[in-house]
Short mmCIF file of C-alpha atoms and ligand atoms in Angstrom, two decimals:
data_model
loop_
_atom_site.label_atom_id
_atom_site.label_comp_id
_atom_site.label_asym_id
_atom_site.label_seq_id
_atom_site.Cartn_x
_atom_site.Cartn_y
_atom_site.Cartn_z
CA UNK A 1 0.00 0.00 0.00
CA UNK A 2 1.19 3.53 -0.76
CA UNK A 3 2.47 5.62 2.11
CA UNK A 4 -0.12 6.37 4.78
CA UNK A 5 -1.74 9.78 5.15
CA UNK A 6 0.01 12.17 7.55
CA UNK A 7 -2.97 12.05 9.94
CA UNK A 8 -6.10 9.93 10.09
CA UNK A 9 -8.81 12.56 10.56
CA UNK A 10 -10.11 15.62 8.76
CA UNK A 11 -9.67 17.63 11.97
CA UNK A 12 -5.99 16.71 12.25
CA UNK A 13 -5.35 17.20 8.53
CA UNK A 14 -6.98 20.62 8.68
CA UNK A 15 -4.62 21.54 11.55
CA UNK A 16 -1.63 20.19 9.61
CA UNK A 17 -2.56 22.26 6.57
CA UNK A 18 -3.09 25.38 8.69
CA UNK A 19 0.28 24.89 10.37
CA UNK A 20 1.97 24.49 6.98
CA UNK A 21 3.24 20.99 7.80
CA UNK A 22 2.21 19.98 4.27
CA UNK A 23 0.48 21.67 1.38
CA UNK A 24 -2.91 20.72 -0.05
CA UNK A 25 -1.12 19.59 -3.21
CA UNK A 26 1.18 17.27 -1.21
CA UNK A 27 -1.75 15.89 0.74
CA UNK A 28 -3.84 15.38 -2.40
CA UNK A 29 -0.92 13.57 -4.07
CA UNK A 30 -0.66 11.26 -1.06
CA UNK A 31 -4.41 10.51 -1.21
CA UNK A 32 -4.34 9.91 -4.96
CA UNK A 33 -1.42 7.49 -4.58
CA UNK A 34 -3.47 5.53 -2.03
CA UNK A 35 -6.60 5.70 -4.17
CA UNK A 36 -4.70 4.22 -7.16
CA UNK A 37 -2.98 1.57 -5.06
CA UNK A 38 -6.21 0.40 -3.39
CA UNK A 39 -8.42 0.49 -6.48
CA UNK A 40 -7.59 -3.03 -7.79
CA UNK A 41 -8.37 -4.51 -4.36
CA UNK A 42 -11.37 -2.43 -3.25
CA UNK A 43 -12.97 -0.95 -6.40
CA UNK A 44 -14.15 1.92 -4.19
CA UNK A 45 -14.10 4.51 -6.99
CA UNK A 46 -16.02 4.66 -10.25
CA UNK A 47 -14.15 7.73 -11.53
CA UNK A 48 -10.89 9.16 -10.20
CA UNK A 49 -10.41 12.85 -10.95
CA UNK A 50 -6.68 13.22 -10.29
CA UNK A 51 -6.07 16.23 -12.51
CA UNK A 52 -9.04 18.25 -11.25
CA UNK A 53 -8.12 17.33 -7.66
CA UNK A 54 -4.57 18.60 -8.07
CA UNK A 55 -5.86 21.83 -9.63
CA UNK A 56 -8.32 22.31 -6.74
CA UNK A 57 -5.53 21.59 -4.27
CA UNK A 58 -3.28 24.19 -5.93
CA UNK A 59 -6.14 26.69 -5.70
CA UNK A 60 -6.55 25.83 -2.01
CA UNK A 61 -2.85 26.44 -1.40
CA UNK A 62 -3.09 29.77 -3.21
CA UNK A 63 -6.11 30.76 -1.13
CA UNK A 64 -4.18 29.93 2.03
CA UNK A 65 -1.15 31.92 0.88
CA UNK A 66 -3.48 34.87 0.25
CA UNK A 67 -4.93 34.60 3.77
CA UNK A 68 -8.31 33.37 2.53
CA UNK A 69 -8.29 29.85 4.00
CA UNK A 70 -11.26 28.49 5.89
CA UNK A 71 -11.21 25.54 8.31
CA UNK A 72 -11.62 22.95 5.50
CA UNK A 73 -9.44 24.54 2.82
CA UNK A 74 -7.35 21.87 1.11
CA UNK A 75 -8.97 18.86 2.82
CA UNK A 76 -9.43 15.99 0.32
CA UNK A 77 -12.80 14.24 0.21
CA UNK A 78 -14.70 12.13 -2.33
CA UNK A 79 -18.32 12.12 -3.45
CA UNK A 80 -20.71 9.22 -3.78
CA UNK A 81 -21.48 8.92 -7.49
CA UNK A 82 -25.12 9.85 -6.87
CA UNK A 83 -24.25 13.57 -6.54
CA UNK A 84 -24.25 15.45 -9.82
CA UNK A 85 -20.97 17.02 -10.88
CA UNK A 86 -20.64 19.21 -13.93
CA UNK A 87 -16.97 18.44 -14.61
CA UNK A 88 -17.16 14.64 -14.55
CA UNK A 89 -19.74 11.91 -15.22
CA UNK A 90 -22.31 10.90 -12.59
CA UNK A 91 -23.29 7.26 -13.07
CA UNK A 92 -25.34 6.44 -9.96
CA UNK A 93 -23.73 2.99 -10.25
CA UNK A 94 -25.82 2.25 -13.35
CA UNK A 95 -25.23 1.38 -16.98
CA UNK A 96 -28.20 3.69 -17.59
CA UNK A 97 -26.04 6.73 -16.69
CA UNK A 98 -22.61 5.35 -17.57
CA UNK A 99 -21.85 8.41 -19.75
CA UNK A 100 -24.06 11.03 -18.10
CA UNK A 101 -22.48 14.41 -17.41
CA UNK A 102 -24.74 16.73 -15.46
CA UNK A 103 -25.09 20.35 -16.56
CA UNK A 104 -24.81 21.46 -12.92
CA UNK A 105 -23.31 20.54 -9.54
CA UNK A 106 -25.38 19.19 -6.65
CA UNK A 107 -25.77 21.82 -3.94
CA UNK A 108 -23.62 19.86 -1.50
CA UNK A 109 -20.91 19.46 -4.13
CA UNK A 110 -20.76 23.23 -4.64
CA UNK A 111 -21.02 23.95 -0.91
CA UNK A 112 -18.15 21.62 -0.06
CA UNK A 113 -16.08 23.00 -2.94
CA UNK A 114 -16.79 26.55 -1.75
CA UNK A 115 -15.53 25.48 1.69
CA UNK A 116 -12.23 24.63 -0.01
CA UNK A 117 -12.38 20.83 0.03
CA UNK A 118 -10.67 18.93 -2.78
CA UNK A 119 -12.69 16.24 -4.60
CA UNK A 120 -10.68 13.09 -5.37
CA UNK A 121 -13.41 11.50 -7.48
CA UNK A 122 -16.71 9.67 -7.55
CA UNK A 123 -17.34 6.68 -5.31
CA UNK A 124 -18.86 3.33 -6.19
CA UNK A 125 -22.35 2.51 -4.94
CA UNK A 126 -25.25 0.14 -5.43
CA UNK A 127 -27.17 0.90 -8.63
CA UNK A 128 -29.43 3.90 -7.94
CA UNK A 129 -28.62 3.36 -4.23
CA UNK A 130 -30.68 0.18 -4.14
CA UNK A 131 -28.85 -2.42 -2.13
CA UNK A 132 -27.18 -3.28 1.15
CA UNK A 133 -23.96 -4.82 -0.11
CA UNK A 134 -22.70 -2.76 -3.05
CA UNK A 135 -23.14 -5.82 -5.25
CA UNK A 136 -25.76 -4.23 -7.54
CA UNK A 137 -23.30 -1.69 -9.01
CA UNK A 138 -22.86 -1.87 -12.78
CA UNK A 139 -19.18 -1.12 -12.07
CA UNK A 140 -18.64 -4.24 -9.97
CA UNK A 141 -18.77 -4.88 -6.25
CA UNK A 142 -16.79 -2.89 -3.70
CA UNK A 143 -14.76 -4.96 -1.25
CA UNK A 144 -14.53 -4.51 2.50
CA UNK A 145 -11.01 -3.40 3.49
CA UNK A 146 -11.21 -5.51 6.68
CA UNK A 147 -11.67 -8.66 4.59
CA UNK A 148 -11.77 -8.32 0.83
CA UNK A 149 -13.89 -11.47 0.47
CA UNK A 150 -16.69 -9.58 2.23
CA UNK A 151 -19.09 -6.80 1.30
CA UNK A 152 -18.61 -3.25 2.60
CA UNK A 153 -22.37 -2.82 3.03
CA UNK A 154 -24.44 -0.57 0.83
CA UNK A 155 -25.51 1.41 -0.89
CA UNK A 156 -22.69 3.81 0.09
CA UNK A 157 -20.15 0.95 -0.02
CA UNK A 158 -17.53 2.94 -1.90
CA UNK A 159 -17.75 5.81 0.61
CA UNK A 160 -17.37 3.47 3.60
CA UNK A 161 -14.57 1.38 2.09
CA UNK A 162 -12.59 4.47 1.02
CA UNK A 163 -12.75 6.05 4.48
CA UNK A 164 -12.07 2.74 6.26
CA UNK A 165 -8.99 2.08 4.09
CA UNK A 166 -7.82 5.66 4.76
CA UNK A 167 -7.65 6.49 1.07
CA UNK A 168 -10.07 9.41 1.38
CA UNK A 169 -10.26 11.18 4.74
CA UNK A 170 -14.03 11.64 4.37
CA UNK A 171 -16.80 10.97 1.88
CA UNK A 172 -20.30 12.11 1.10
CA UNK A 173 -23.01 9.46 1.10
CA UNK A 174 -26.79 9.06 1.02
CA UNK A 175 -29.23 7.16 3.18
CA UNK A 176 -32.74 6.16 2.08
CA UNK A 177 -33.11 3.14 4.35
CA UNK A 178 -29.71 2.79 5.99
CA UNK A 179 -27.18 3.32 3.21
CA UNK A 180 -24.91 5.55 5.30
CA UNK A 181 -25.21 3.83 8.66
CA UNK A 182 -25.07 0.17 7.59
CA UNK A 183 -21.90 0.44 5.44
CA UNK A 184 -20.32 2.65 8.13
CA UNK A 185 -21.00 -0.14 10.64
CA UNK A 186 -19.69 -2.91 8.38
CA UNK A 187 -16.50 -0.97 7.60
CA UNK A 188 -15.77 0.34 11.12
CA UNK A 189 -16.22 4.04 10.37
CA UNK A 190 -18.52 6.87 11.47
CA UNK A 191 -21.65 7.67 9.45
CA UNK A 192 -24.30 10.33 9.87
CA UNK A 193 -27.70 10.59 8.19
CA UNK A 194 -29.06 14.02 9.11
CA UNK A 195 -32.73 14.89 9.66
CA UNK A 196 -34.81 14.78 6.47
CA UNK A 197 -34.59 18.31 5.05
CA UNK A 198 -31.41 19.33 6.88
CA UNK A 199 -29.19 18.87 3.82
CA UNK A 200 -30.22 19.79 0.28
CA UNK A 201 -31.18 17.00 -2.10
CA UNK A 202 -30.74 19.24 -5.15
CA UNK A 203 -28.54 17.42 -7.64
CA UNK A 204 -28.71 14.16 -5.71
CA UNK A 205 -30.22 11.57 -8.04
CA UNK A 206 -33.59 10.63 -6.58
CA UNK A 207 -34.42 7.12 -5.41
CA UNK A 208 -37.30 7.56 -2.92
CA UNK A 209 -37.72 11.28 -2.44
CA UNK A 210 -39.57 11.21 0.89
CA UNK A 211 -36.78 9.10 2.44
CA UNK A 212 -33.54 10.14 0.68
CA UNK A 213 -31.10 12.21 2.70
CA UNK A 214 -27.48 13.23 2.07
CA UNK A 215 -24.89 12.79 4.77
CA UNK A 216 -21.34 11.77 5.49
CA UNK A 217 -18.98 8.93 6.21
CA UNK A 218 -15.93 9.97 8.23
CA UNK A 219 -13.37 8.57 10.65
CA UNK A 220 -14.67 10.51 13.64
CA UNK A 221 -17.75 12.33 14.88
CA UNK A 222 -15.65 15.48 15.08
CA UNK A 223 -14.95 15.22 11.33
CA UNK A 224 -18.64 14.69 10.67
CA UNK A 225 -19.42 17.85 12.68
CA UNK A 226 -16.91 19.92 10.70
CA UNK A 227 -18.17 18.76 7.31
CA UNK A 228 -21.88 18.76 8.17
CA UNK A 229 -21.59 22.41 9.14
CA UNK A 230 -20.39 23.15 5.61
CA UNK A 231 -23.01 20.95 3.90
CA UNK A 232 -26.22 21.65 5.79
CA UNK A 233 -28.67 24.50 5.40
CA UNK A 234 -31.63 25.81 3.48
CA UNK A 235 -31.60 25.51 -0.28
CA UNK A 236 -34.29 27.30 -2.28
CA UNK A 237 -33.76 24.70 -5.02
CA UNK A 238 -35.01 21.85 -2.80
CA UNK A 239 -38.62 22.37 -1.71
CA UNK A 240 -38.18 19.88 1.16
CA UNK A 241 -35.10 21.62 2.51
CA UNK A 242 -35.84 23.18 5.89
CA UNK A 243 -35.21 26.84 6.55
CA UNK A 244 -33.73 26.73 10.02
CA UNK A 245 -30.30 27.97 11.09
CA UNK A 246 -27.40 25.50 11.07
CA UNK A 247 -25.98 25.15 14.59
CA UNK A 248 -22.23 25.21 15.20
CA UNK A 249 -21.89 21.43 15.41
CA UNK A 250 -18.18 21.54 16.24
CA UNK A 251 -18.74 23.93 19.17
CA UNK A 252 -21.26 21.52 20.72
CA UNK A 253 -19.00 18.44 20.62
CA UNK A 254 -17.51 18.62 24.10
CA UNK A 255 -20.64 19.16 26.20
CA UNK A 256 -20.74 16.71 29.13
CA UNK A 257 -23.14 13.78 28.90
CA UNK A 258 -24.16 13.75 32.57
CA UNK A 259 -27.92 13.35 32.75
CA UNK A 260 -28.31 12.37 29.07
CA UNK A 261 -31.35 10.09 28.87
CA UNK A 262 -30.68 7.11 26.63
CA UNK A 263 -33.40 4.75 25.45
CA UNK A 264 -32.83 1.17 24.35
CA UNK A 265 -35.52 0.09 21.92
CA UNK A 266 -36.70 -3.28 23.26
CA UNK A 267 -37.71 -4.50 19.78
CA UNK A 268 -34.12 -4.06 18.52
CA UNK A 269 -32.82 -6.65 20.95
CA UNK A 270 -35.59 -9.23 20.67
CA UNK A 271 -34.50 -11.46 17.83
CA UNK A 272 -32.14 -11.67 14.89
CA UNK A 273 -29.27 -9.76 16.47
CA UNK A 274 -25.97 -11.66 16.42
CA UNK A 275 -24.87 -12.42 20.02
CA UNK A 276 -21.34 -11.12 19.64
CA UNK A 277 -22.58 -7.90 18.02
CA UNK A 278 -25.03 -7.49 20.90
CA UNK A 279 -22.17 -7.89 23.39
CA UNK A 280 -20.26 -4.99 21.74
CA UNK A 281 -23.41 -2.83 21.77
CA UNK A 282 -23.95 -3.51 25.49
CA UNK A 283 -20.30 -2.66 26.22
CA UNK A 284 -20.70 0.65 24.40
CA UNK A 285 -23.84 1.41 26.39
CA UNK A 286 -21.86 0.74 29.57
CA UNK A 287 -19.36 3.41 28.45
CA UNK A 288 -22.26 5.87 28.17
CA UNK A 289 -23.41 4.97 31.67
CA UNK A 290 -19.88 5.63 32.93
CA UNK A 291 -20.08 9.05 31.25
CA UNK A 292 -23.16 9.87 33.31
CA UNK A 293 -25.96 8.91 30.92
CA UNK A 294 -29.09 7.28 32.32
CA UNK A 295 -30.27 4.27 30.38
CA UNK A 296 -33.84 3.01 30.20
CA UNK A 297 -35.76 0.62 28.00
CA UNK A 298 -38.41 1.97 25.64
CA UNK A 299 -40.77 0.21 23.30
CA UNK A 300 -41.56 1.07 19.69
CA UNK A 301 -44.10 -1.66 18.97
CA UNK A 302 -44.60 -0.80 15.29
CA UNK A 303 -40.91 -0.68 14.43
CA UNK A 304 -40.72 -4.35 13.39
CA UNK A 305 -43.05 -3.35 10.53
CA UNK A 306 -40.51 -0.93 9.10
CA UNK A 307 -39.00 -3.28 6.49
CA UNK A 308 -42.32 -4.28 4.86
CA UNK A 309 -43.50 -0.65 5.04
CA UNK A 310 -40.30 0.59 3.39
CA UNK A 311 -40.52 -2.02 0.63
CA UNK A 312 -43.86 -0.57 -0.41
CA UNK A 313 -43.07 3.15 -0.03
CA UNK A 314 -39.53 3.13 -1.47
CA UNK A 315 -40.31 1.09 -4.63
CA UNK A 316 -43.46 3.19 -5.21
CA UNK A 317 -41.43 6.40 -5.19
CA UNK A 318 -38.59 4.81 -7.18
CA UNK A 319 -40.94 3.62 -9.92
CA UNK A 320 -42.03 7.20 -10.38
CA UNK A 321 -38.57 8.79 -10.07
CA UNK A 322 -36.91 6.36 -12.45
CA UNK A 323 -39.52 6.90 -15.18
CA UNK A 324 -37.34 9.74 -16.46
CA UNK A 325 -34.64 7.30 -17.59
CA UNK A 326 -36.22 6.45 -20.91
CA UNK A 327 -33.39 6.75 -23.41
CA UNK A 328 -34.88 10.02 -24.69
CA UNK A 329 -34.50 12.63 -21.99
CA UNK A 330 -31.88 10.75 -19.99
CA UNK A 331 -29.82 7.69 -20.07
CA UNK A 332 -28.78 4.74 -22.14
CA UNK A 333 -30.44 4.38 -25.55
CA UNK A 334 -30.67 1.03 -27.33
CA UNK A 335 -29.31 0.50 -30.86
CA UNK A 336 -31.68 0.97 -33.83
CA UNK A 337 -35.11 0.90 -32.15
CA UNK A 338 -37.99 -0.31 -34.35
CA UNK A 339 -40.54 2.09 -32.86
CA UNK A 340 -41.14 4.16 -29.71
CA UNK A 341 -42.25 1.26 -27.54
CA UNK A 342 -39.21 -0.74 -28.59
CA UNK A 343 -37.01 2.26 -27.78
CA UNK A 344 -38.41 2.57 -24.26
CA UNK A 345 -38.48 -1.09 -23.42
CA UNK A 346 -35.09 -2.03 -24.80
CA UNK A 347 -33.35 1.10 -23.47
CA UNK A 348 -34.73 0.49 -19.97
CA UNK A 349 -34.29 -3.27 -20.26
CA UNK A 350 -30.62 -2.88 -21.15
CA UNK A 351 -29.85 0.10 -18.91
CA UNK A 352 -31.20 -1.13 -15.56
CA UNK A 353 -29.94 -4.07 -13.51
CA UNK A 354 -32.06 -6.78 -11.90
CA UNK A 355 -32.57 -5.14 -8.48
CA UNK A 356 -33.65 -1.81 -9.98
CA UNK A 357 -36.13 -3.63 -12.25
CA UNK A 358 -37.49 -5.56 -9.26
CA UNK A 359 -38.10 -2.27 -7.41
CA UNK A 360 -39.73 -0.57 -10.42
CA UNK A 361 -42.08 -3.52 -10.90
CA UNK A 362 -42.97 -3.71 -7.21
CA UNK A 363 -43.56 0.03 -7.11
CA UNK A 364 -45.71 0.05 -10.22
CA UNK A 365 -47.76 -2.79 -8.75
CA UNK A 366 -48.41 -1.16 -5.35
CA UNK A 367 -49.45 2.07 -7.04
CA UNK A 368 -51.76 0.49 -9.57
CA UNK A 369 -55.55 0.95 -9.44
CA UNK A 370 -57.08 -1.59 -7.10
CA UNK A 371 -53.86 -2.16 -5.14
CA UNK A 372 -53.12 1.43 -4.14
CA UNK A 373 -55.37 1.31 -1.06
CA UNK A 374 -54.35 -2.18 -0.04
CA UNK A 375 -50.60 -1.53 -0.21
CA UNK A 376 -49.48 2.05 -0.68
CA UNK A 377 -52.08 3.76 1.49
CA UNK A 378 -51.75 1.09 4.17
CA UNK A 379 -47.95 1.51 4.17
CA UNK A 380 -48.33 5.28 4.59
CA UNK A 381 -50.57 4.65 7.61
CA UNK A 382 -48.08 2.27 9.20
CA UNK A 383 -45.40 4.86 8.51
CA UNK A 384 -47.38 7.30 10.68
CA UNK A 385 -47.59 4.71 13.46
CA UNK A 386 -43.83 4.21 13.35
CA UNK A 387 -43.28 8.00 13.54
CA UNK A 388 -45.66 8.16 16.49
CA UNK A 389 -43.73 5.38 18.28
CA UNK A 390 -40.54 7.41 17.98
CA UNK A 391 -42.25 10.62 19.08
CA UNK A 392 -43.55 8.85 22.18
CA UNK A 393 -40.09 7.45 22.95
CA UNK A 394 -38.55 10.92 22.69
CA UNK A 395 -40.92 12.20 25.38
CA UNK A 396 -38.86 10.27 27.93
CA UNK A 397 -35.39 9.97 26.35
CA UNK A 398 -32.95 12.22 24.46
CA UNK A 399 -31.37 9.59 22.20
CA UNK A 400 -32.03 5.99 21.23
CA UNK A 401 -29.08 3.61 21.13
CA UNK A 402 -28.90 0.17 19.58
CA UNK A 403 -27.37 -1.95 16.84
CA UNK A 404 -26.90 -0.58 13.33
CA UNK A 405 -26.90 -3.96 11.62
CA UNK A 406 -27.88 -7.47 12.78
CA UNK A 407 -24.53 -8.98 11.77
CA UNK A 408 -21.03 -8.00 10.73
CA UNK A 409 -20.03 -7.91 7.03
CA UNK A 410 -21.09 -11.01 5.11
CA UNK A 411 -19.31 -12.68 2.21
CA UNK A 412 -19.66 -11.36 -1.32
CA UNK A 413 -22.29 -13.48 -3.06
CA UNK A 414 -23.83 -14.80 0.18
CA UNK A 415 -27.16 -12.96 -0.13
CA UNK A 416 -27.42 -11.74 -3.72
CA UNK A 417 -29.92 -14.40 -4.74
CA UNK A 418 -32.19 -13.84 -1.75
CA UNK A 419 -33.60 -10.30 -1.80
CA UNK A 420 -35.65 -10.71 1.39
CA UNK A 421 -32.63 -11.74 3.47
CA UNK A 422 -30.75 -8.84 1.92
CA UNK A 423 -33.59 -6.43 2.79
CA UNK A 424 -33.56 -7.55 6.43
CA UNK A 425 -30.09 -6.06 6.82
CA UNK A 426 -31.75 -2.68 7.25
CA UNK A 427 -34.15 -3.76 9.96
CA UNK A 428 -32.64 -1.34 12.50
CA UNK A 429 -31.99 1.60 10.19
CA UNK A 430 -35.14 2.02 8.08
CA UNK A 431 -37.31 3.34 10.94
CA UNK A 432 -35.33 6.59 11.13
CA UNK A 433 -35.89 7.22 7.40
CA UNK A 434 -39.61 6.53 7.61
CA UNK A 435 -39.84 9.07 10.45
CA UNK A 436 -37.35 11.55 8.94
CA UNK A 437 -35.12 11.33 12.02
CA UNK A 438 -31.34 11.78 12.15
CA UNK A 439 -29.24 8.69 12.78
CA UNK A 440 -25.58 7.82 13.19
CA UNK A 441 -23.41 4.75 13.35
CA UNK A 442 -20.11 4.68 15.22
CA UNK A 443 -17.58 1.84 15.55
CA UNK A 444 -17.69 0.09 18.93
CA UNK A 445 -15.37 -2.89 18.53
CA UNK A 446 -15.13 -6.14 16.65
CA UNK A 447 -16.90 -9.49 16.40
CA UNK A 448 -14.87 -12.26 14.79
CA UNK A 449 -12.34 -9.68 13.60
CA UNK A 450 -14.97 -7.56 11.82
CA UNK A 451 -16.25 -4.12 12.88
CA UNK A 452 -19.50 -3.62 14.81
CA UNK A 453 -21.47 -0.35 14.71
CA UNK A 454 -23.60 1.30 17.39
CA UNK A 455 -26.57 3.24 16.06
CA UNK A 456 -27.75 6.52 17.61
CA UNK A 457 -31.16 7.92 16.65
CA UNK A 458 -32.32 11.34 17.82
CA UNK A 459 -35.35 13.62 17.53
CA UNK A 460 -35.64 15.86 14.47
CA UNK A 461 -32.76 18.35 14.23
CA UNK A 462 -30.85 16.86 17.17
CA UNK A 463 -27.64 16.41 15.12
CA UNK A 464 -25.63 18.56 17.54
CA UNK A 465 -26.61 16.39 20.52
CA UNK A 466 -26.00 13.18 18.57
CA UNK A 467 -22.57 14.28 17.36
CA UNK A 468 -21.75 15.36 20.90
CA UNK A 469 -22.73 11.93 22.27
CA UNK A 470 -20.70 10.17 19.55
CA UNK A 471 -17.68 12.42 20.13
CA UNK A 472 -17.65 11.86 23.89
CA UNK A 473 -17.66 8.11 23.29
CA UNK A 474 -14.78 8.52 20.83
CA UNK A 475 -12.78 10.45 23.44
CA UNK A 476 -13.10 7.40 25.73
CA UNK A 477 -12.32 4.73 23.13
CA UNK A 478 -10.19 4.35 20.03
CA UNK A 479 -12.28 1.96 17.91
CA UNK A 480 -12.79 4.69 15.33
CA UNK A 481 -9.02 5.06 14.92
CA UNK A 482 -8.44 1.37 14.12
CA UNK A 483 -7.66 0.83 10.46
CA UNK A 484 -7.44 -2.49 8.61
CA UNK A 485 -3.83 -3.75 8.71
CA UNK A 486 -3.65 -4.34 4.94
CA UNK A 487 -4.29 -0.63 4.33
CA UNK A 488 -2.38 0.87 7.28
N1 LIG B 501 -30.64 -1.15 1.54
C1 LIG B 501 -31.80 -0.34 1.36
C2 LIG B 501 -32.32 -0.53 -0.04
O1 LIG B 501 -31.82 -1.36 -0.70
C3 LIG B 501 -31.48 1.09 1.64
C4 LIG B 501 -30.78 1.76 0.53
C5 LIG B 501 -30.44 3.20 0.82
O2 LIG B 501 -30.49 3.66 1.95
N2 LIG B 501 -30.15 3.92 -0.24
O3 LIG B 501 -33.22 0.11 -0.48
#
């Protein structure tokens, strides 16, 4: 593996850059060398933008020399390939968009660029963010740096693998049903899915619009706080973006946890959770108790319905969102179509992979006349019940803690032919999306040599409190600083 980065975290790299210990160009070169060296093993990137990255790094160095540097100037990051970029293709992990170059940048791409970060390239992902293992990507699976025979989780598998292997200090990601938190857990890194509406979705290719949210995968909660501050905020171009001030997340990190009321959702511990993973979760909760938090059990009786509810709502929205990829306005077009119907059906048939087709068909079915009430409307009602369960829990606790994923990373190929088993991977994460709540996953140790993640779920707009709770845990432990030996 190429030489390691001078420091493991964004916070430390930002200090190193400010102190002049290295330039942004030197740091970007070091990252790019690691990106290239790891690519054959991990396949974390779909597109590497070395030249543009070096130009952005040179601009960052010039800004610093001119006294115009901000806290993130010159920090290298990478974007999930679901965020539109005007200088390089955005594939969304699909053959459908293999050559698509957007006419504009996603809001978070321009915000992070304006903050001075340097984009290393576009990260691999499940096709249209549908998956839990990064095996549905048209560009091939991503491998878990802790064991390259295993999946990194999904759909933000490239983001999680890149940060875990310390080839990009931080990465953007998206979470519709767990796609930030679950890969963060499986790769031993920190992931945050903010409150629905906290971060703009403009320029983020839509999967299920009422659930999709942009967030981050980082080494530490402190890094997530620094980057979220630059990413979050109202965007007039996204009608679901919320117009409320962005708190200073970094300033809130150190607050003491004494008196913090933590809830353990009983239903999360009832069945299906691997025993060794549960042991790590309980140990992490004990650390919180030592820090002065008070732990109590709460019940969210409708939460076990979150997977079936999600697999009605998400496919319904996806079937509508993905209608635009028709070979005319967007996307892959088949060779010599015979007529319009042939053009549509062959372009879509060739452009989409099996999982995306399964979702479109399910979604079309649940929205069709006669089935709408039985499935879609019913799912929306259950969604309300799940939200109400969370609201009730947050009357007596400040944060919910529990597992992120039922098991550690599984082997590549182990679940691809069994969609239901694959879907059950998100049993603990989907609830937060259905209710629009913020969630995080932080590394809390290992089971059988593979990372285990603790999930934190908070009330709407409680990111500052959640990051604070994650940071205090990370001051007590060093799980988040462990990196896989092969990539050290
Ligand atoms: N694994 C879930 C799915 O396949 C969630 C994906 C996501 O959050 N983007 O839909």
